[in-house]
Short mmCIF file of N, CA and C in Angstrom, two decimals:
data_model
loop_
_atom_site.label_atom_id
_atom_site.label_comp_id
_atom_site.label_asym_id
_atom_site.label_seq_id
_atom_site.Cartn_x
_atom_site.Cartn_y
_atom_site.Cartn_z
N MET A 18 -0.66 12.62 16.34
CA MET A 18 0.78 12.90 16.11
C MET A 18 1.18 12.54 14.96
N LEU A 19 0.55 11.56 14.31
CA LEU A 19 1.70 10.98 13.29
C LEU A 19 1.23 11.79 11.79
N GLN A 20 -0.21 12.24 12.11
CA GLN A 20 -0.21 13.11 10.56
C GLN A 20 0.68 14.42 10.71
N ASP A 21 0.38 14.91 11.87
CA ASP A 21 1.11 16.06 12.22
C ASP A 21 2.72 16.05 12.07
N SER A 22 3.48 14.97 12.11
CA SER A 22 4.66 14.37 11.49
C SER A 22 4.98 14.46 10.10
N LEU A 23 3.56 14.22 9.07
CA LEU A 23 3.71 13.76 7.64
C LEU A 23 4.46 15.24 7.21
N PRO A 24 5.23 15.41 6.14
CA PRO A 24 5.45 16.55 5.31
C PRO A 24 5.10 17.14 4.78
N GLY A 25 3.75 16.67 4.17
CA GLY A 25 2.92 17.00 3.32
C GLY A 25 1.90 16.17 2.95
N PRO A 26 0.90 16.85 2.37
CA PRO A 26 -0.25 15.49 1.76
C PRO A 26 0.10 14.86 0.64
N GLU A 27 1.19 14.55 0.23
CA GLU A 27 1.52 13.63 -1.14
C GLU A 27 1.94 12.21 -0.17
N LEU A 28 2.45 12.30 0.84
CA LEU A 28 2.81 11.01 1.81
C LEU A 28 1.17 10.71 2.84
N PHE A 29 1.03 9.36 2.40
CA PHE A 29 -0.40 9.05 3.52
C PHE A 29 -0.32 7.85 4.34
N VAL A 30 -0.83 7.35 5.63
CA VAL A 30 -0.59 6.54 6.27
C VAL A 30 -1.64 5.30 5.79
N VAL A 31 -0.97 4.14 5.53
CA VAL A 31 -1.13 2.86 5.03
C VAL A 31 -1.76 2.09 6.43
N ALA A 32 -1.12 2.22 7.48
CA ALA A 32 -1.07 1.35 8.53
C ALA A 32 0.05 2.03 9.71
N LEU A 33 -0.98 1.74 11.04
CA LEU A 33 -0.29 2.00 12.60
C LEU A 33 -0.61 1.04 13.04
N THR A 34 0.23 0.59 13.89
CA THR A 34 -0.09 -1.13 14.84
C THR A 34 1.03 -0.21 15.81
N VAL A 35 0.85 -0.76 16.99
CA VAL A 35 1.37 -0.47 18.32
C VAL A 35 1.40 -1.88 19.03
N SER A 36 2.69 -2.44 19.32
CA SER A 36 2.43 -3.96 19.99
C SER A 36 2.28 -3.51 21.38
N ASP A 37 1.66 -5.01 22.10
CA ASP A 37 1.39 -4.84 23.08
C ASP A 37 2.57 -5.37 23.90
N ALA A 38 3.82 -4.74 24.67
CA ALA A 38 4.76 -5.32 25.08
C ALA A 38 5.07 -4.13 26.08
N ILE A 39 6.12 -4.68 27.32
CA ILE A 39 7.04 -4.01 27.50
C ILE A 39 7.55 -2.71 27.09
N ARG A 40 8.21 -3.21 25.97
CA ARG A 40 8.93 -1.90 25.09
C ARG A 40 8.10 -1.85 24.09
N PRO A 41 6.56 -1.50 23.80
CA PRO A 41 5.85 -1.07 22.41
C PRO A 41 6.78 -1.07 21.54
N LYS A 42 6.77 -1.74 20.32
CA LYS A 42 7.04 -1.36 18.95
C LYS A 42 5.98 -0.56 18.59
N ILE A 43 5.97 0.52 17.89
CA ILE A 43 5.24 1.49 17.09
C ILE A 43 5.82 1.25 15.74
N THR A 44 5.08 0.58 14.52
CA THR A 44 5.24 0.43 13.18
C THR A 44 4.42 1.24 12.51
N VAL A 45 4.73 2.10 11.76
CA VAL A 45 4.24 2.85 10.63
C VAL A 45 4.46 2.38 9.36
N ILE A 46 3.55 2.19 8.37
CA ILE A 46 3.36 2.31 6.88
C ILE A 46 3.00 3.27 6.36
N LEU A 47 3.53 3.89 5.68
CA LEU A 47 3.36 5.00 4.77
C LEU A 47 3.54 4.77 3.18
N ASP A 48 2.64 5.40 2.26
CA ASP A 48 2.83 5.30 0.83
C ASP A 48 2.59 7.03 0.18
N SER A 49 2.67 6.58 -0.87
CA SER A 49 2.26 7.74 -1.99
C SER A 49 2.31 7.53 -3.11
N GLU A 50 1.18 8.51 -4.05
CA GLU A 50 1.19 8.26 -5.29
C GLU A 50 2.18 8.23 -6.26
N GLN A 51 2.85 8.74 -5.97
CA GLN A 51 4.40 8.87 -6.59
C GLN A 51 5.24 8.07 -6.51
N GLY A 52 5.66 7.57 -4.82
CA GLY A 52 6.47 6.60 -4.34
C GLY A 52 7.45 7.57 -3.33
N PHE A 53 8.17 7.37 -2.62
CA PHE A 53 9.01 8.07 -1.55
C PHE A 53 10.04 7.26 -1.20
N GLY A 54 11.03 8.02 -0.44
CA GLY A 54 12.43 7.24 -0.53
C GLY A 54 12.75 7.55 1.13
N ILE A 55 14.21 6.89 1.50
CA ILE A 55 14.31 6.66 2.68
C ILE A 55 14.40 8.05 3.30
N ASP A 56 15.07 9.07 2.68
CA ASP A 56 14.83 10.33 3.28
C ASP A 56 13.81 10.33 4.23
N GLU A 57 12.70 10.71 3.47
CA GLU A 57 11.03 11.04 4.11
C GLU A 57 10.90 9.78 4.99
N CYS A 58 11.13 9.28 4.87
CA CYS A 58 10.84 8.00 6.33
C CYS A 58 11.66 8.23 7.48
N ALA A 59 13.00 8.77 7.11
CA ALA A 59 13.83 9.05 8.25
C ALA A 59 13.04 10.02 8.75
N LEU A 60 12.69 11.26 7.88
CA LEU A 60 12.23 12.87 8.35
C LEU A 60 11.05 12.14 9.23
N VAL A 61 10.13 11.46 8.61
CA VAL A 61 8.65 11.46 9.62
C VAL A 61 9.29 10.58 10.64
N SER A 62 10.02 9.73 10.71
CA SER A 62 10.74 9.41 12.35
C SER A 62 11.11 10.01 13.16
N ARG A 63 11.85 10.91 12.62
CA ARG A 63 12.47 11.63 13.56
C ARG A 63 11.20 12.47 14.18
N ARG A 64 10.42 13.26 13.28
CA ARG A 64 9.43 14.17 13.99
C ARG A 64 8.33 13.62 14.62
N LEU A 65 7.89 12.04 14.69
CA LEU A 65 6.99 11.96 15.68
C LEU A 65 7.64 11.23 16.52
N ALA A 66 8.94 10.92 16.60
CA ALA A 66 9.79 10.65 17.92
C ALA A 66 9.78 11.66 18.60
N ARG A 67 10.05 12.85 18.20
CA ARG A 67 10.13 13.96 18.91
C ARG A 67 8.66 14.07 19.53
N ARG A 68 7.84 14.43 18.58
CA ARG A 68 6.22 14.27 19.89
C ARG A 68 5.77 13.35 20.80
N ILE A 69 6.19 11.92 20.37
CA ILE A 69 5.84 11.05 21.31
C ILE A 69 6.90 11.47 22.56
N ASP A 70 8.43 11.76 22.59
CA ASP A 70 9.22 12.11 23.71
C ASP A 70 8.46 13.48 24.03
N GLU A 71 8.10 14.28 23.61
CA GLU A 71 7.05 15.50 24.02
C GLU A 71 6.12 15.22 25.04
N ALA A 72 5.31 14.58 24.30
CA ALA A 72 3.87 13.86 25.16
C ALA A 72 4.18 12.69 26.43
N TYR A 73 5.26 11.92 26.14
CA TYR A 73 5.53 11.07 26.98
C TYR A 73 6.69 11.07 27.82
N GLY A 74 7.23 12.20 27.55
CA GLY A 74 8.70 12.38 28.73
C GLY A 74 9.71 11.49 27.61
N GLU A 75 10.91 11.76 27.68
CA GLU A 75 12.18 11.39 27.11
C GLU A 75 12.58 10.13 27.48
N GLU A 76 11.96 9.41 28.82
CA GLU A 76 12.01 8.25 29.53
C GLU A 76 11.23 7.06 28.93
N ALA A 77 10.05 7.19 27.82
CA ALA A 77 9.54 6.46 27.50
C ALA A 77 10.15 5.41 26.42
N SER A 78 10.03 4.10 26.99
CA SER A 78 10.53 3.34 26.09
C SER A 78 9.94 2.66 24.88
N TYR A 79 10.21 2.94 23.88
CA TYR A 79 9.56 2.11 22.51
C TYR A 79 10.30 1.82 21.56
N THR A 80 10.09 1.18 20.60
CA THR A 80 10.94 0.94 19.18
C THR A 80 10.05 1.63 18.05
N LEU A 81 10.60 2.45 17.46
CA LEU A 81 9.78 2.97 16.46
C LEU A 81 10.38 2.61 14.82
N GLU A 82 9.55 2.24 13.89
CA GLU A 82 9.76 1.70 12.69
C GLU A 82 8.83 2.58 11.69
N VAL A 83 9.53 3.12 10.87
CA VAL A 83 8.72 4.00 10.16
C VAL A 83 9.17 3.46 8.41
N THR A 84 8.25 2.84 7.77
CA THR A 84 8.30 1.82 6.27
C THR A 84 7.50 2.34 5.11
N SER A 85 7.98 1.86 4.33
CA SER A 85 6.87 1.66 3.17
C SER A 85 6.40 0.41 3.00
N PRO A 86 4.98 0.01 1.91
CA PRO A 86 4.61 -1.38 2.12
C PRO A 86 5.98 -1.84 1.38
N GLY A 87 5.69 -3.23 1.87
CA GLY A 87 6.40 -3.98 0.99
C GLY A 87 6.04 -4.29 -0.56
N ALA A 88 6.54 -4.90 -1.13
CA ALA A 88 5.95 -5.21 -2.59
C ALA A 88 5.09 -5.98 -2.75
N ASP A 89 5.28 -7.12 -1.79
CA ASP A 89 4.19 -8.21 -1.84
C ASP A 89 2.83 -7.82 -0.75
N GLN A 90 3.03 -6.65 -0.19
CA GLN A 90 1.75 -6.24 0.56
C GLN A 90 0.51 -6.09 -0.22
N PRO A 91 -0.76 -6.28 0.32
CA PRO A 91 -2.11 -5.82 -0.47
C PRO A 91 -2.43 -4.56 -0.53
N PHE A 92 -2.97 -3.83 -1.45
CA PHE A 92 -3.22 -2.35 -1.05
C PHE A 92 -4.19 -2.32 -0.21
N THR A 93 -4.22 -1.33 0.41
CA THR A 93 -5.38 -0.92 1.53
C THR A 93 -5.90 0.34 1.42
N ASP A 94 -5.77 1.32 0.60
CA ASP A 94 -5.92 2.30 0.55
C ASP A 94 -6.05 2.57 -1.26
N GLN A 95 -7.20 3.06 -1.76
CA GLN A 95 -7.48 3.63 -3.17
C GLN A 95 -6.26 4.16 -3.63
N ARG A 96 -5.54 5.23 -2.93
CA ARG A 96 -4.63 5.89 -3.37
C ARG A 96 -3.27 5.05 -3.86
N GLN A 97 -3.16 3.85 -3.53
CA GLN A 97 -2.22 2.84 -3.72
C GLN A 97 -1.79 2.36 -5.16
N TYR A 98 -2.77 2.51 -5.62
CA TYR A 98 -3.44 1.86 -7.19
C TYR A 98 -2.76 2.99 -8.38
N THR A 99 -2.60 4.28 -7.64
CA THR A 99 -2.48 4.96 -8.74
C THR A 99 -1.00 5.00 -9.89
N ARG A 100 -0.15 4.70 -8.69
CA ARG A 100 1.52 4.63 -9.29
C ARG A 100 1.55 3.16 -9.82
N HIS A 101 0.56 1.99 -9.93
CA HIS A 101 0.75 1.09 -10.62
C HIS A 101 0.15 0.62 -11.75
N VAL A 102 -0.30 1.67 -12.12
CA VAL A 102 -1.05 1.69 -13.82
C VAL A 102 0.12 1.17 -14.71
N GLY A 103 -0.04 0.40 -15.48
CA GLY A 103 0.80 -0.98 -16.20
C GLY A 103 1.12 -2.05 -15.80
N ARG A 104 0.91 -2.10 -14.04
CA ARG A 104 1.70 -3.49 -13.70
C ARG A 104 0.41 -4.52 -13.59
N THR A 105 1.06 -5.75 -13.72
CA THR A 105 0.33 -6.70 -13.23
C THR A 105 -0.28 -6.58 -11.66
N LEU A 106 -1.43 -7.21 -12.03
CA LEU A 106 -2.20 -7.33 -10.43
C LEU A 106 -2.85 -8.67 -10.46
N ASN A 107 -3.19 -9.12 -8.95
CA ASN A 107 -3.72 -10.07 -8.80
C ASN A 107 -4.78 -9.62 -7.77
N VAL A 108 -6.10 -9.79 -8.43
CA VAL A 108 -7.15 -9.02 -7.59
C VAL A 108 -8.08 -10.12 -7.19
N LYS A 109 -8.44 -10.23 -5.85
CA LYS A 109 -9.28 -10.94 -5.40
C LYS A 109 -10.74 -10.28 -4.92
N LEU A 110 -12.03 -10.65 -5.53
CA LEU A 110 -13.18 -10.18 -5.76
C LEU A 110 -13.97 -10.65 -4.24
N GLN A 111 -14.85 -9.88 -3.89
CA GLN A 111 -15.65 -9.97 -2.99
C GLN A 111 -16.21 -11.61 -2.72
N ASP A 112 -16.47 -11.71 -4.16
CA ASP A 112 -17.35 -12.71 -4.38
C ASP A 112 -16.54 -14.68 -4.44
N GLY A 113 -15.18 -14.38 -3.95
CA GLY A 113 -14.45 -15.18 -4.23
C GLY A 113 -13.60 -15.80 -5.06
N THR A 114 -13.75 -14.50 -6.37
CA THR A 114 -13.11 -15.20 -7.67
C THR A 114 -11.85 -14.37 -7.59
N GLU A 115 -11.05 -14.87 -8.44
CA GLU A 115 -9.45 -14.18 -8.55
C GLU A 115 -9.62 -13.60 -10.33
N LYS A 116 -8.79 -12.46 -9.89
CA LYS A 116 -8.43 -12.20 -11.68
C LYS A 116 -6.99 -11.56 -11.67
N ASN A 117 -6.49 -12.09 -12.81
CA ASN A 117 -4.53 -11.49 -12.87
C ASN A 117 -4.67 -10.92 -14.18
N GLY A 118 -4.34 -9.54 -14.29
CA GLY A 118 -4.23 -9.11 -15.59
C GLY A 118 -3.36 -7.29 -15.61
N VAL A 119 -3.40 -6.85 -16.44
CA VAL A 119 -2.60 -5.79 -16.28
C VAL A 119 -3.64 -4.34 -16.30
N MET A 120 -3.10 -4.02 -15.22
CA MET A 120 -4.02 -2.55 -14.75
C MET A 120 -3.69 -1.46 -15.53
N GLU A 121 -5.15 -0.92 -16.62
CA GLU A 121 -4.61 -0.23 -17.71
C GLU A 121 -4.77 1.10 -17.10
N ALA A 122 -6.00 1.19 -16.35
CA ALA A 122 -6.55 2.68 -16.10
C ALA A 122 -6.98 2.49 -14.21
N ILE A 123 -6.80 3.73 -13.74
CA ILE A 123 -7.94 4.06 -12.49
C ILE A 123 -9.20 4.87 -12.92
N GLU A 124 -10.13 4.71 -12.44
CA GLU A 124 -11.47 5.56 -12.46
C GLU A 124 -11.65 6.00 -10.90
N ALA A 125 -12.65 6.95 -10.95
CA ALA A 125 -12.95 7.30 -9.59
C ALA A 125 -13.78 6.07 -8.79
N GLU A 126 -14.59 5.20 -9.63
CA GLU A 126 -15.26 3.51 -9.35
C GLU A 126 -14.35 2.34 -9.22
N GLY A 127 -13.49 2.66 -9.57
CA GLY A 127 -12.49 1.38 -9.56
C GLY A 127 -11.15 1.08 -10.67
N ILE A 128 -10.91 0.15 -11.07
CA ILE A 128 -9.93 0.06 -12.07
C ILE A 128 -10.44 -0.96 -13.10
N GLN A 129 -9.46 -0.39 -14.45
CA GLN A 129 -9.82 -1.13 -15.36
C GLN A 129 -8.29 -2.06 -15.76
N LEU A 130 -9.12 -3.53 -15.61
CA LEU A 130 -8.38 -4.37 -15.35
C LEU A 130 -8.29 -5.28 -16.94
N ALA A 131 -7.25 -5.26 -17.57
CA ALA A 131 -7.48 -6.39 -19.22
C ALA A 131 -6.66 -7.95 -18.39
N GLU A 132 -7.84 -8.80 -18.11
CA GLU A 132 -7.50 -9.76 -17.51
C GLU A 132 -6.94 -10.76 -18.41
N GLU A 133 -6.06 -11.70 -17.89
CA GLU A 133 -5.09 -12.28 -18.95
C GLU A 133 -6.03 -14.25 -18.29
N ILE A 134 -6.14 -14.86 -19.35
CA ILE A 134 -6.97 -15.79 -18.84
C ILE A 134 -6.13 -16.97 -19.78
N LYS A 135 -6.42 -18.25 -19.76
CA LYS A 135 -5.56 -19.26 -19.92
C LYS A 135 -6.91 -20.12 -20.98
N GLU A 136 -6.49 -20.09 -22.21
CA GLU A 136 -7.06 -21.01 -23.01
C GLU A 136 -6.40 -21.66 -23.67
N LYS A 137 -6.89 -23.02 -23.78
CA LYS A 137 -6.12 -23.95 -24.32
C LYS A 137 -4.64 -23.90 -24.50
N ASN A 138 -3.87 -23.71 -23.57
CA ASN A 138 -2.70 -23.65 -23.00
C ASN A 138 -2.06 -22.32 -23.64
N LYS A 139 -3.03 -21.95 -23.96
CA LYS A 139 -2.47 -20.54 -24.43
C LYS A 139 -2.63 -19.20 -23.47
N LYS A 140 -2.15 -18.12 -23.56
CA LYS A 140 -2.84 -17.09 -23.00
C LYS A 140 -3.48 -16.07 -23.86
N LYS A 141 -4.84 -15.70 -23.15
CA LYS A 141 -5.37 -14.82 -23.91
C LYS A 141 -5.61 -13.64 -23.09
N VAL A 142 -5.81 -12.27 -23.56
CA VAL A 142 -5.88 -10.93 -22.93
C VAL A 142 -7.12 -10.64 -23.46
N LEU A 143 -7.96 -10.35 -22.09
CA LEU A 143 -9.64 -9.95 -22.40
C LEU A 143 -9.45 -8.52 -22.65
N PRO A 144 -10.20 -7.67 -23.16
CA PRO A 144 -10.56 -6.13 -23.23
C PRO A 144 -10.38 -5.65 -21.69
N ALA A 145 -10.22 -4.46 -21.65
CA ALA A 145 -10.31 -3.58 -20.04
C ALA A 145 -11.54 -3.87 -19.73
N ALA A 146 -11.54 -4.16 -18.17
CA ALA A 146 -13.13 -3.84 -18.51
C ALA A 146 -12.82 -3.39 -16.68
N LEU A 147 -13.86 -2.62 -16.09
CA LEU A 147 -13.98 -1.84 -14.84
C LEU A 147 -14.20 -2.97 -13.75
N ILE A 148 -13.68 -2.97 -12.83
CA ILE A 148 -13.68 -3.86 -11.59
C ILE A 148 -13.64 -2.48 -11.07
N PRO A 149 -15.12 -2.64 -9.92
CA PRO A 149 -15.56 -1.49 -9.08
C PRO A 149 -14.70 -1.78 -7.70
N PHE A 150 -14.01 -0.64 -6.84
CA PHE A 150 -13.17 -0.96 -5.55
C PHE A 150 -14.22 -1.40 -4.62
N ALA A 151 -15.48 -1.37 -4.75
CA ALA A 151 -16.25 -1.98 -3.55
C ALA A 151 -16.46 -3.27 -4.05
N ASP A 152 -16.18 -3.91 -5.27
CA ASP A 152 -16.40 -5.36 -5.30
C ASP A 152 -14.74 -5.81 -5.03
N ILE A 153 -13.57 -5.23 -4.86
CA ILE A 153 -12.10 -5.93 -4.39
C ILE A 153 -12.11 -5.99 -3.06
N LYS A 154 -11.61 -7.22 -2.57
CA LYS A 154 -11.42 -7.90 -1.26
C LYS A 154 -9.81 -7.46 -1.22
N GLU A 155 -8.94 -7.60 -1.98
CA GLU A 155 -7.30 -7.37 -1.96
C GLU A 155 -6.73 -7.52 -3.44
N ALA A 156 -6.07 -6.69 -3.64
CA ALA A 156 -5.19 -6.54 -5.07
C ALA A 156 -3.81 -6.55 -4.33
N ARG A 157 -3.34 -7.19 -5.20
CA ARG A 157 -1.50 -7.04 -5.17
C ARG A 157 -0.54 -7.22 -6.54
N VAL A 158 0.34 -6.40 -6.46
CA VAL A 158 1.02 -6.64 -7.48
C VAL A 158 1.71 -7.65 -7.77
N VAL A 159 1.49 -8.51 -8.83
CA VAL A 159 2.21 -9.60 -9.04
C VAL A 159 3.73 -9.55 -9.72
N ILE A 160 4.75 -10.01 -8.78
CA ILE A 160 6.15 -9.47 -9.16
C ILE A 160 6.67 -10.66 -9.97
N SER A 161 7.44 -10.40 -11.02
CA SER A 161 7.48 -11.45 -11.85
C SER A 161 9.63 -11.26 -11.56
N PHE A 162 9.81 -12.44 -11.73
CA PHE A 162 11.49 -12.50 -12.05
C PHE A 162 11.83 -12.76 -13.29
N LYS A 163 11.03 -12.60 -14.29
CA LYS A 163 11.57 -13.00 -15.70
C LYS A 163 12.55 -11.93 -15.98
#
């Protein structure tokens, strides 16, 4: 039902959760490589609510929330990296190490990250290196208020 409610291939589902309650809460998190706005969320919400009502009857009691991932949420889909080229990321790797740096590019197999390291109380930027998607456990945009 959710896939049929999307306006086109530019939007994709990041997460879908349904709470286990008397009045279930359905939470849909969408994203796009180009970004999107409240109008697209409202459109998907109306379409999905109509499909749920058709399938389960208008008496079905639920709460529906359609939203985008928060700025502090980790990426869960490779397509989420696209619109963040040029931004600073915090990347946790499968081996437990962490890297911070500017994502300079995306390739089919991973991201090019120019890692920032501290060296004698100074920041040094290493040349961009490929980090395969398979090695990434979690990646988030670093939010700066400077």
